């Protein structure tokens, strides 16, 4: 029995804290061997102390460079902490130490997928399948990345391999069914979903897939009816940007009439299948020649006998290659702005199959102003300049740049406050990331947040009425985003009469100009993650826009201290960008293409 065996027994018994104590006692005796350091590292990690686990694992690898377990654990820890370059180095060394170890390639592929490097993930996972061609999991992982890469036929073959190796795999059956739906093969998909339900009668994914198959078969049967209607599929139940514009388009189309004065027949299908439109019975088959998908290309499912129209958008200078491949199944791609049209065209999508249909601006609704207070208790309403930003908490929204500009442009004595509405709710991990962004901004500028005008954080899901109230609490709306497909909060703010400050790029240039907003000069640059060298995963290998922070600082300073009065975008937005115009333009696009 070795000295380490008691610690191993404690770890295997689910008592990692005690195992760590045993390891530390052994190390204090001067026995600094790689096995003890490795066990200490994994024990500390199992107790939730990842920071402390790094040192022992790194020391174990230095002492014994060929120690496979220690290097593997260090690679996984680096991956879990988001230290991507260091993790990839460790995985690369593991592949050299044991080229036949499939799990190394699996983990390397998973990490590259997480980073958005789909080509790199495909290479690693293809090697994993070659190393172990009878592993259902290896085939499933490879097929999943093929799906994300828009390689639908190859993905379908991969899921079939996964099922052949593991016939009881419900998830592989569901994914195969969804691949078949994305290729318009409804009958085959139905059979696969039924098989999945036999394996697991409680499977929601299989039940939803079968529901969509039923809807699509009914729609196909109605394809020979007299035409003139519109069928729309989208996430109308979700509190997302796509969900919002999908709801608005549907509600507006409900009241539209044809040139002959007849109501436009309308059918609505939810993203999952079983959803029913809450505003009335719009779930029956209607005489429509096309299905309009208010979705990203990955989620589009062609309906046999009907044309496929994808109403989508993108926030970089061009779409990813995967989106280009997925878009091939669409007869038309409809986008809300010229910026998104160029994004498809720049990736080589045929311009004759691209159309622009601007979205609408929500009408101003009644709503109370929320009572907000800054740290210390002073009411937000008492400040003369109240800047609002509503953003999902991700790298594209450039929250770190927003904070840097606020630190440079403001002081505690200014009559200014920033209301920052981030995400739907921020959990502990997101709050930790936000804290890191704040510290990074403070370090970059050389000032602490306490030395700037106050910031009020709102991080809970708001109703539509509450969101209107939040806009009423502000005098200005400010974005420093790296790219937008539309920016619904910005257009809502403009319609309510707030002064607008926006970067001069992407969607903003379709509905704002120097006569209606203060525009921030912007350049084009790689879509990087703040503080890291890697790409923001959804934009791997792509460019987006980088707003000029000095110019933004000057604009804010001019408003706060110079009394710069911003022009109003209200009339421009409310006259040119209504949901009625948007719905009429969509109908015109379908008519011009012979799809209604």
Coordinates of C-alpha atoms in Angstrom, one line a residue:
X1 CA 0.0 0.0 0.0
X2 CA 1.5 3.4 -1.1
X3 CA 1.3 6.5 1.0
X4 CA -1.1 8.0 -1.6
X5 CA -3.7 5.2 -1.3
X6 CA -5.7 6.6 1.6
X7 CA -6.1 9.9 -0.3
X8 CA -7.1 8.0 -3.4
X9 CA -9.7 6.1 -1.4
X10 CA -11.1 9.3 0.0
X11 CA -11.4 10.9 -3.4
X12 CA -13.1 7.8 -4.9
X13 CA -15.5 7.8 -1.9
X14 CA -16.7 11.2 -2.9
X15 CA -14.7 13.1 -0.1
X16 CA -12.4 15.3 -2.2
X17 CA -11.8 17.9 0.6
X18 CA -10.4 15.2 2.9
X19 CA -8.4 13.8 0.0
X20 CA -6.9 17.3 -0.6
X21 CA -5.9 17.5 3.1
X22 CA -4.2 14.1 2.8
X23 CA -2.3 15.2 -0.3
X24 CA -1.2 18.5 1.3
X25 CA 0.1 16.5 4.3
X26 CA 2.2 14.3 2.0
X27 CA 3.6 17.3 0.2
X28 CA 4.6 18.9 3.5
X29 CA 6.8 15.8 4.1
X30 CA 8.8 16.8 1.0
X31 CA 7.3 14.1 -1.3
X32 CA 6.5 16.3 -4.3
X33 CA 5.7 13.6 -6.8
X34 CA 3.4 14.1 -9.8
X35 CA 0.8 11.6 -8.7
X36 CA 0.3 13.5 -5.4
X37 CA 0.1 16.8 -7.1
X38 CA -2.3 15.5 -9.7
X39 CA -4.6 14.1 -7.0
X40 CA -4.4 17.4 -5.1
X41 CA -5.4 19.3 -8.2
X42 CA -8.4 17.2 -9.1
X43 CA -9.5 17.1 -5.4
X44 CA -9.4 20.9 -5.2
X45 CA -11.2 21.2 -8.4
X46 CA -13.9 18.8 -7.2
X47 CA -14.5 21.1 -4.1
X48 CA -15.1 24.0 -6.4
X49 CA -11.7 25.6 -5.9
X50 CA -10.5 25.7 -9.5
X51 CA -8.1 28.6 -8.9
X52 CA -6.1 26.7 -6.3
X53 CA -6.1 23.5 -8.5
X54 CA -4.1 25.1 -11.3
X55 CA -0.8 25.4 -9.4
X56 CA -0.5 21.7 -8.4
X57 CA -1.4 20.5 -11.8
X58 CA 1.1 22.8 -13.5
X59 CA 3.8 21.6 -11.1
X60 CA 2.9 17.9 -11.8
X61 CA 3.3 18.5 -15.5
X62 CA 6.7 20.3 -15.0
X63 CA 7.9 17.4 -12.8
X64 CA 6.7 14.7 -15.2
X65 CA 6.0 16.1 -18.7
X66 CA 4.7 12.7 -19.8
X67 CA 2.2 12.3 -16.9
X68 CA -0.9 11.8 -19.1
X69 CA -3.5 12.1 -16.3
X70 CA -2.1 15.4 -14.9
X71 CA -1.8 17.0 -18.3
X72 CA -5.3 15.9 -19.2
X73 CA -6.7 17.3 -16.0
X74 CA -4.8 20.5 -16.6
X75 CA -6.1 20.8 -20.1
X76 CA -9.7 20.3 -19.0
X77 CA -9.3 22.8 -16.2
X78 CA -7.9 25.4 -18.6
X79 CA -10.8 24.7 -20.9
X80 CA -13.3 25.1 -18.1
X81 CA -11.8 28.4 -17.1
X82 CA -11.8 29.7 -20.7
X83 CA -8.0 29.8 -21.0
X84 CA -8.4 28.6 -24.6
X85 CA -4.8 29.0 -25.9
X86 CA -3.3 27.2 -22.9
X87 CA -5.9 24.5 -23.1
X88 CA -5.2 23.8 -26.7
X89 CA -1.5 23.6 -26.1
X90 CA -2.1 20.9 -23.4
X91 CA -4.5 19.0 -25.7
X92 CA -2.0 19.2 -28.5
X93 CA 0.7 17.7 -26.3
X94 CA -1.7 14.9 -25.2
X95 CA -2.2 14.0 -28.8
X96 CA 1.5 13.6 -29.3
X97 CA 1.9 11.6 -26.1
X98 CA -0.8 9.1 -27.1
X99 CA -1.9 9.6 -30.8
X100 CA -4.4 6.7 -30.4
X101 CA -6.3 8.2 -27.4
X102 CA -9.7 9.2 -28.9
X103 CA -10.9 11.2 -25.9
X104 CA -8.1 13.8 -26.5
X105 CA -9.5 14.5 -30.0
X106 CA -13.1 14.5 -28.6
X107 CA -12.1 17.2 -26.1
X108 CA -10.1 19.2 -28.6
X109 CA -13.1 19.1 -31.0
X110 CA -15.5 20.2 -28.2
X111 CA -13.2 23.1 -27.3
X112 CA -12.8 24.3 -30.9
X113 CA -16.6 24.0 -31.3
X114 CA -17.0 26.2 -28.2
X115 CA -14.7 28.7 -29.7
X116 CA -16.7 28.8 -33.0
X117 CA -13.8 27.2 -35.0
X118 CA -16.1 24.6 -36.7
X119 CA -13.4 23.6 -39.3
X120 CA -10.9 22.9 -36.5
X121 CA -13.6 21.0 -34.6
X122 CA -14.4 18.9 -37.6
X123 CA -10.8 17.9 -38.1
X124 CA -10.4 16.8 -34.5
X125 CA -13.6 14.9 -34.3
X126 CA -13.0 13.2 -37.7
X127 CA -9.7 12.0 -36.2
X128 CA -11.6 10.7 -33.1
X129 CA -14.0 8.7 -35.4
X130 CA -11.0 7.2 -37.2
X131 CA -9.4 6.2 -34.0
X132 CA -12.6 4.5 -32.7
X133 CA -15.1 3.9 -35.5
X134 CA -17.4 1.9 -33.3
X135 CA -18.0 4.6 -30.8
X136 CA -21.5 6.0 -31.0
X137 CA -20.5 9.0 -29.0
X138 CA -17.7 9.9 -31.4
X139 CA -20.0 9.7 -34.3
X140 CA -22.6 11.8 -32.5
X141 CA -20.1 14.5 -31.7
X142 CA -18.9 14.6 -35.3
X143 CA -22.4 14.7 -36.7
X144 CA -23.4 17.5 -34.3
X145 CA -20.6 19.8 -35.5
X146 CA -21.4 18.9 -39.1
X147 CA -24.9 20.1 -38.5
X148 CA -23.7 23.4 -37.1
X149 CA -21.4 23.8 -40.1
X150 CA -24.3 23.4 -42.5
X151 CA -23.2 20.0 -43.8
X152 CA -26.6 18.5 -43.4
X153 CA -26.2 15.4 -45.6
X154 CA -22.9 14.5 -43.8
X155 CA -24.5 15.2 -40.4
X156 CA -27.4 12.9 -41.2
X157 CA -24.9 10.1 -42.1
X158 CA -23.0 10.7 -38.9
X159 CA -26.2 10.4 -36.8
X160 CA -27.1 7.2 -38.6
X161 CA -23.6 5.8 -37.7
X162 CA -24.2 6.9 -34.0
X163 CA -27.5 5.0 -34.0
X164 CA -26.0 1.9 -35.6
X165 CA -23.4 1.8 -32.8
X166 CA -25.9 2.7 -30.1
X167 CA -29.5 1.9 -31.2
X168 CA -30.9 3.1 -27.8
X169 CA -29.6 6.6 -28.3
X170 CA -32.7 8.8 -28.2
X171 CA -30.9 12.1 -28.8
X172 CA -29.2 10.7 -31.9
X173 CA -32.6 9.7 -33.2
X174 CA -34.0 13.2 -32.5
X175 CA -31.1 14.9 -34.2
X176 CA -31.4 12.6 -37.2
X177 CA -35.1 13.5 -37.5
X178 CA -34.3 17.2 -37.4
X179 CA -31.7 16.8 -40.1
X180 CA -34.3 15.0 -42.3
X181 CA -36.7 17.9 -41.6
X182 CA -34.0 20.5 -42.6
X183 CA -33.7 18.6 -45.9
X184 CA -37.5 18.5 -46.4
X185 CA -37.8 14.8 -45.9
X186 CA -40.9 14.8 -43.7
X187 CA -42.0 11.2 -44.1
X188 CA -38.6 9.8 -43.1
X189 CA -38.3 12.2 -40.2
X190 CA -41.7 11.1 -38.9
X191 CA -40.6 7.5 -38.8
X192 CA -37.4 8.4 -36.9
X193 CA -39.3 10.6 -34.3
X194 CA -41.8 7.7 -33.7
X195 CA -38.9 5.3 -33.1
X196 CA -37.4 7.9 -30.6
X197 CA -40.8 8.0 -28.8
X198 CA -40.8 4.2 -28.5
X199 CA -37.4 4.4 -26.9
X200 CA -38.5 7.3 -24.6
X201 CA -42.3 8.1 -24.6
X202 CA -41.6 11.2 -22.5
X203 CA -39.1 12.8 -25.0
X204 CA -40.2 16.4 -25.7
X205 CA -37.8 16.7 -28.6
X206 CA -39.3 13.7 -30.4
X207 CA -42.9 14.8 -29.6
X208 CA -42.2 18.2 -31.0
X209 CA -40.6 16.9 -34.1
X210 CA -43.5 14.6 -34.8
X211 CA -45.9 17.5 -34.3
X212 CA -44.1 19.5 -36.9
X213 CA -44.1 16.6 -39.3
X214 CA -47.9 16.5 -38.9
X215 CA -48.2 20.2 -39.6
X216 CA -46.0 20.0 -42.7
X217 CA -47.9 17.0 -44.1
X218 CA -51.2 19.0 -43.7
X219 CA -49.6 22.0 -45.4
X220 CA -48.3 19.9 -48.2
X221 CA -51.8 18.5 -48.8
X222 CA -53.2 22.0 -49.0
X223 CA -50.6 23.1 -51.5
X224 CA -53.0 22.8 -54.4
X225 CA -55.6 25.1 -53.0
X226 CA -56.2 28.6 -54.5
X227 CA -53.3 30.8 -53.4
X228 CA -53.1 34.2 -51.7
X229 CA -52.3 33.4 -48.1
X230 CA -49.2 33.7 -45.9
X231 CA -47.7 31.0 -43.7
X232 CA -45.2 32.1 -41.1
X233 CA -43.0 29.9 -38.8
X234 CA -41.1 31.5 -36.0
X235 CA -40.4 31.7 -32.2
X236 CA -43.4 33.9 -31.4
X237 CA -43.5 32.7 -27.8
X238 CA -40.0 33.7 -27.0
X239 CA -38.7 37.0 -25.5
X240 CA -36.0 37.4 -28.1
X241 CA -35.5 39.8 -31.0
X242 CA -36.7 37.2 -33.5
X243 CA -39.7 36.5 -31.3
X244 CA -40.5 40.2 -31.0
X245 CA -40.4 40.9 -34.8
X246 CA -42.2 37.7 -35.6
X247 CA -45.1 38.6 -33.2
X248 CA -45.3 42.1 -34.7
X249 CA -45.4 40.9 -38.3
X250 CA -48.1 38.3 -37.4
X251 CA -50.3 40.8 -35.5
X252 CA -50.0 43.3 -38.3
X253 CA -50.8 40.8 -41.0
X254 CA -53.9 39.8 -39.1
X255 CA -55.4 43.1 -40.1
X256 CA -54.2 43.3 -43.7
X257 CA -56.4 42.9 -46.8
X258 CA -55.7 42.1 -50.4
X259 CA -56.1 44.5 -53.3
X260 CA -59.6 43.1 -53.7
X261 CA -60.4 44.1 -50.2
X262 CA -60.3 40.5 -48.8
X263 CA -58.5 39.6 -45.6
X264 CA -55.2 37.9 -46.2
X265 CA -55.4 34.2 -45.0
X266 CA -52.7 33.6 -42.4
X267 CA -51.2 30.5 -40.9
X268 CA -48.7 30.4 -38.0
X269 CA -46.4 27.6 -36.9
X270 CA -44.3 27.8 -33.8
X271 CA -40.6 27.0 -33.7
X272 CA -41.3 23.7 -31.9
X273 CA -44.5 22.7 -33.5
X274 CA -47.3 22.4 -30.9
X275 CA -47.5 26.1 -30.1
X276 CA -50.8 27.9 -30.9
X277 CA -50.9 31.6 -31.7
X278 CA -52.5 33.3 -28.7
X279 CA -54.2 36.0 -30.7
X280 CA -56.7 33.8 -32.5
X281 CA -57.1 30.6 -34.5
X282 CA -54.3 31.1 -37.0
X283 CA -53.0 27.5 -37.0
X284 CA -55.1 26.1 -39.9
X285 CA -53.7 25.3 -43.3
X286 CA -54.1 28.3 -45.7
X287 CA -53.6 28.7 -49.4
X288 CA -50.0 29.9 -49.4
X289 CA -47.2 29.1 -51.9
X290 CA -44.4 29.7 -49.4
X291 CA -43.5 29.5 -45.8
X292 CA -41.8 32.5 -44.3
X293 CA -39.3 31.5 -41.6
X294 CA -38.5 34.3 -39.1
X295 CA -35.4 32.3 -38.0
X296 CA -31.7 31.9 -38.4
X297 CA -30.9 29.6 -41.4
X298 CA -29.9 26.7 -39.1
X299 CA -33.5 26.4 -37.8
X300 CA -35.3 26.6 -41.2
X301 CA -37.2 23.5 -42.2
X302 CA -38.5 23.4 -45.8
X303 CA -42.1 22.2 -46.4
X304 CA -42.5 20.0 -49.4
X305 CA -44.7 21.6 -52.1
X306 CA -44.0 25.1 -50.7
X307 CA -41.3 27.6 -51.4
X308 CA -39.0 28.5 -48.5
X309 CA -38.4 32.1 -47.5
X310 CA -36.0 32.9 -44.7
X311 CA -36.5 36.3 -42.9
X312 CA -33.2 36.7 -41.0
X313 CA -30.4 39.1 -40.3
X314 CA -26.7 39.2 -39.4
X315 CA -24.5 41.6 -37.4
X316 CA -21.1 41.3 -39.1
X317 CA -19.6 42.4 -42.5
X318 CA -20.4 38.9 -43.9
X319 CA -22.3 35.8 -42.8
X320 CA -20.3 32.7 -41.8
X321 CA -19.7 30.0 -44.4
X322 CA -22.0 27.7 -42.5
X323 CA -24.9 30.2 -42.9
X324 CA -24.1 30.4 -46.7
X325 CA -24.5 26.6 -47.0
X326 CA -27.7 26.6 -44.9
X327 CA -29.2 29.4 -46.9
X328 CA -29.1 27.3 -50.1
X329 CA -32.3 25.6 -49.1
X330 CA -34.2 29.0 -49.2
X331 CA -35.8 30.3 -52.4
X332 CA -35.5 33.9 -51.0
X333 CA -33.5 35.4 -48.1
X334 CA -35.3 38.5 -46.7
X335 CA -33.3 40.8 -44.4
X336 CA -34.3 44.1 -42.6
X337 CA -31.4 46.2 -43.7
X338 CA -28.9 46.8 -46.5
X339 CA -26.1 45.9 -44.1
X340 CA -27.5 42.3 -43.8
X341 CA -28.1 42.1 -47.5
X342 CA -24.4 42.9 -48.1
X343 CA -23.4 40.3 -45.4
X344 CA -25.1 37.5 -47.5
X345 CA -23.8 38.9 -50.8
X346 CA -20.2 39.2 -49.5
X347 CA -20.2 35.5 -48.7
X348 CA -21.2 34.7 -52.3
X349 CA -25.0 34.2 -51.9
X350 CA -26.8 35.1 -55.2
X351 CA -28.0 38.6 -55.0
X352 CA -31.1 37.9 -57.1
X353 CA -32.4 35.8 -54.2
X354 CA -31.9 38.6 -51.6
X355 CA -34.6 41.1 -50.6
X356 CA -34.7 43.9 -48.0
X357 CA -37.8 44.4 -45.8
X358 CA -37.3 46.9 -43.0
X359 CA -38.8 46.1 -39.6
X360 CA -41.2 48.4 -37.9
X361 CA -41.0 50.7 -34.8
X362 CA -43.2 49.8 -31.9
X363 CA -45.9 52.5 -31.3
X364 CA -45.5 54.4 -28.1
X365 CA -47.6 52.7 -25.4
X366 CA -48.6 54.1 -22.0
X367 CA -46.4 53.0 -19.2
X368 CA -45.3 54.3 -15.8
X369 CA -41.7 55.4 -15.1
X370 CA -39.9 53.0 -12.7
X371 CA -38.4 54.5 -9.5
X372 CA -34.7 53.9 -9.9
X373 CA -31.9 55.0 -7.5
X374 CA -28.1 55.2 -7.9
X375 CA -25.9 53.6 -5.2
X376 CA -26.3 56.0 -2.3
X377 CA -30.0 56.5 -2.8
X378 CA -30.3 59.5 -5.1
X379 CA -33.1 59.1 -7.6
X380 CA -32.2 58.6 -11.2
X381 CA -35.0 61.0 -12.2
X382 CA -33.1 63.9 -10.5
X383 CA -30.3 63.8 -13.0
X384 CA -30.5 66.0 -16.1
X385 CA -28.9 63.6 -18.5
X386 CA -30.1 60.0 -18.2
X387 CA -28.5 57.6 -20.7
X388 CA -30.0 54.2 -21.4
X389 CA -28.4 51.1 -22.9
X390 CA -30.4 47.8 -23.3
X391 CA -28.2 44.8 -24.3
X392 CA -27.8 41.1 -24.1
X393 CA -24.7 40.5 -22.2
X394 CA -22.3 39.3 -24.9
X395 CA -19.1 40.5 -26.6
X396 CA -21.0 42.0 -29.7
X397 CA -22.7 44.5 -27.5
X398 CA -19.3 46.0 -26.5
X399 CA -20.2 46.6 -22.9
X400 CA -16.5 46.9 -22.1
X401 CA -16.2 49.8 -24.6
X402 CA -19.3 51.4 -23.2
X403 CA -17.7 51.4 -19.7
X404 CA -14.4 52.7 -21.0
X405 CA -16.1 55.7 -22.7
X406 CA -18.3 56.3 -19.6
X407 CA -15.1 56.4 -17.4
X408 CA -13.4 58.9 -19.7
X409 CA -16.4 61.1 -20.4
X410 CA -17.9 61.6 -16.9
X411 CA -17.2 62.6 -13.3
X412 CA -19.2 62.1 -10.1
X413 CA -20.1 65.8 -10.2
X414 CA -21.8 65.5 -13.6
X415 CA -25.6 65.6 -13.8
X416 CA -25.5 62.3 -15.6
X417 CA -26.3 58.7 -15.0
X418 CA -26.1 55.5 -17.1
X419 CA -28.9 53.0 -16.9
X420 CA -27.5 49.7 -18.1
X421 CA -30.1 47.0 -18.8
X422 CA -28.2 43.7 -19.3
X423 CA -29.7 40.4 -20.4
X424 CA -32.8 38.8 -18.9
X425 CA -31.0 37.9 -15.6
X426 CA -27.4 37.7 -14.6
X427 CA -26.4 34.6 -12.6
X428 CA -23.2 34.4 -10.6
X429 CA -21.0 33.5 -13.6
X430 CA -22.3 36.4 -15.6
X431 CA -21.8 38.8 -12.7
X432 CA -18.2 37.6 -12.4
X433 CA -17.7 38.3 -16.1
X434 CA -19.2 41.7 -15.6
X435 CA -16.9 42.4 -12.7
X436 CA -13.9 41.4 -14.8
X437 CA -15.1 43.8 -17.6
X438 CA -15.4 46.6 -15.0
X439 CA -11.9 45.9 -13.7
X440 CA -10.5 45.8 -17.2
X441 CA -12.1 49.1 -18.2
X442 CA -10.8 50.7 -15.0
X443 CA -7.3 49.5 -15.7
X444 CA -7.4 50.6 -19.4
X445 CA -8.6 54.1 -18.5
X446 CA -6.7 54.5 -15.2
X447 CA -9.8 55.5 -13.3
X448 CA -12.2 53.6 -11.0
X449 CA -15.9 53.5 -11.6
X450 CA -16.4 55.4 -8.4
X451 CA -14.6 58.3 -10.1
X452 CA -17.2 58.5 -12.9
X453 CA -20.9 59.4 -13.0
X454 CA -23.1 56.6 -11.5
X455 CA -24.2 53.5 -13.3
X456 CA -27.5 51.7 -12.4
X457 CA -27.6 48.0 -13.4
X458 CA -31.0 46.4 -14.3
X459 CA -30.6 42.7 -14.9
X460 CA -34.0 41.1 -14.7
X461 CA -36.6 40.2 -17.4
X462 CA -39.0 43.1 -18.0
X463 CA -42.4 43.0 -19.5
X464 CA -43.1 45.0 -22.6
X465 CA -44.8 47.7 -20.5
X466 CA -41.9 47.7 -18.0
X467 CA -39.5 48.1 -20.9
X468 CA -41.4 51.1 -22.1
X469 CA -41.3 52.6 -18.6
X470 CA -37.5 52.0 -18.6
X471 CA -37.2 54.0 -21.8
X472 CA -39.4 56.8 -20.3
X473 CA -36.9 57.0 -17.4
X474 CA -34.1 58.1 -19.8
X475 CA -33.4 61.2 -21.9
X476 CA -30.9 59.6 -24.3
X477 CA -30.3 56.1 -25.7
X478 CA -26.7 55.1 -26.4
X479 CA -25.2 52.1 -28.2
X480 CA -21.6 51.3 -28.8
X481 CA -22.4 47.9 -30.4
X482 CA -20.0 46.1 -32.8
X483 CA -22.9 45.4 -35.2
X484 CA -26.7 45.2 -35.3
X485 CA -29.3 43.4 -37.4
X486 CA -31.9 46.0 -36.4
X487 CA -31.7 47.1 -32.7
X488 CA -35.3 47.2 -31.5
X489 CA -34.5 49.1 -28.2
X490 CA -32.8 51.9 -30.2
X491 CA -35.8 52.4 -32.6
X492 CA -38.2 52.3 -29.7
X493 CA -36.2 55.0 -27.9
X494 CA -36.1 57.1 -31.1
X495 CA -39.9 56.8 -31.5
X496 CA -40.3 57.9 -27.9
X497 CA -38.3 61.1 -28.5
X498 CA -35.1 60.2 -26.7
X499 CA -31.8 61.6 -28.1
X500 CA -30.0 58.9 -30.0
X501 CA -26.2 58.1 -30.0
X502 CA -25.2 55.3 -32.3
X503 CA -22.2 53.9 -34.1
X504 CA -22.2 54.7 -37.8
X505 CA -22.4 51.2 -39.1
X506 CA -24.7 48.2 -39.9
X507 CA -28.4 48.6 -39.3
X508 CA -28.1 52.1 -37.8
X509 CA -27.3 53.6 -41.1
X510 CA -30.6 52.3 -42.5
X511 CA -32.8 54.4 -40.2
X512 CA -30.5 57.1 -38.7
X513 CA -28.5 59.9 -40.2
X514 CA -26.7 63.0 -39.0
X515 CA -30.0 64.9 -39.0
X516 CA -31.6 62.5 -36.5
X517 CA -28.8 61.2 -34.2
X518 CA -25.3 61.6 -33.1
X519 CA -23.3 59.0 -35.1
X520 CA -20.0 57.6 -33.8
X521 CA -17.4 57.0 -36.6
X522 CA -16.5 53.3 -36.8
X523 CA -13.9 51.1 -38.5
X524 CA -13.8 47.4 -39.5
X525 CA -11.9 45.0 -37.4
X526 CA -11.7 41.3 -36.3
X527 CA -14.6 40.1 -34.1
X528 CA -12.5 39.5 -31.0
X529 CA -13.5 38.6 -27.4
X530 CA -12.7 41.5 -25.0
X531 CA -9.3 40.9 -23.3
X532 CA -8.6 37.8 -25.4
X533 CA -6.9 37.0 -28.7
X534 CA -9.7 34.7 -29.9
X535 CA -12.8 35.4 -31.9
X536 CA -16.2 35.8 -30.4
X537 CA -17.5 32.3 -31.2
X538 CA -20.5 33.0 -33.4
X539 CA -18.3 35.3 -35.5
X540 CA -15.2 33.1 -35.8
X541 CA -13.0 34.4 -38.6
X542 CA -15.2 37.3 -39.4
X543 CA -15.0 41.1 -39.1
X544 CA -17.4 43.5 -37.4
X545 CA -17.3 47.2 -36.6
X546 CA -15.2 49.0 -34.0
X547 CA -16.7 52.3 -32.8
X548 CA -14.3 55.2 -32.2
X549 CA -14.2 55.5 -28.4
X550 CA -12.5 58.9 -28.5
X551 CA -15.3 60.3 -30.7
X552 CA -17.9 58.7 -28.4
X553 CA -16.3 60.3 -25.4
X554 CA -16.4 63.7 -27.1
X555 CA -20.1 63.2 -27.9
X556 CA -21.0 62.3 -24.4
X557 CA -18.9 65.2 -22.9
X558 CA -20.5 67.6 -25.3
X559 CA -24.0 66.6 -24.2
X560 CA -23.2 66.5 -20.5
X561 CA -21.0 69.6 -20.1
X562 CA -21.6 71.5 -23.3
X563 CA -25.3 71.3 -23.5
X564 CA -25.4 69.7 -27.0
X565 CA -29.0 69.2 -27.9
X566 CA -29.5 66.1 -30.0
X567 CA -31.8 66.1 -33.0
X568 CA -35.0 64.0 -32.8
X569 CA -35.5 60.8 -34.8
X570 CA -39.1 60.5 -33.8
X571 CA -40.8 61.8 -36.9
X572 CA -38.4 59.9 -39.3
X573 CA -38.9 56.6 -37.5
X574 CA -42.6 56.8 -37.0
X575 CA -43.3 57.9 -40.6
X576 CA -40.9 55.6 -42.5
X577 CA -40.7 52.5 -40.3
X578 CA -44.1 51.2 -39.2
X579 CA -45.1 47.6 -38.8
X580 CA -47.8 48.2 -41.4
X581 CA -45.2 49.2 -43.9
X582 CA -43.1 46.2 -43.0
X583 CA -46.0 43.8 -43.4
X584 CA -47.0 45.4 -46.8
X585 CA -43.4 45.2 -48.0
X586 CA -43.2 41.5 -47.1
X587 CA -46.4 40.8 -49.0
X588 CA -45.1 42.7 -52.0
X589 CA -41.9 40.7 -51.9
X590 CA -43.9 37.5 -52.0
X591 CA -46.1 38.8 -54.8
X592 CA -43.2 39.9 -56.9
X593 CA -41.6 36.5 -56.6
X594 CA -44.9 34.7 -57.4
X595 CA -44.9 33.1 -53.9
X596 CA -48.4 34.1 -52.7

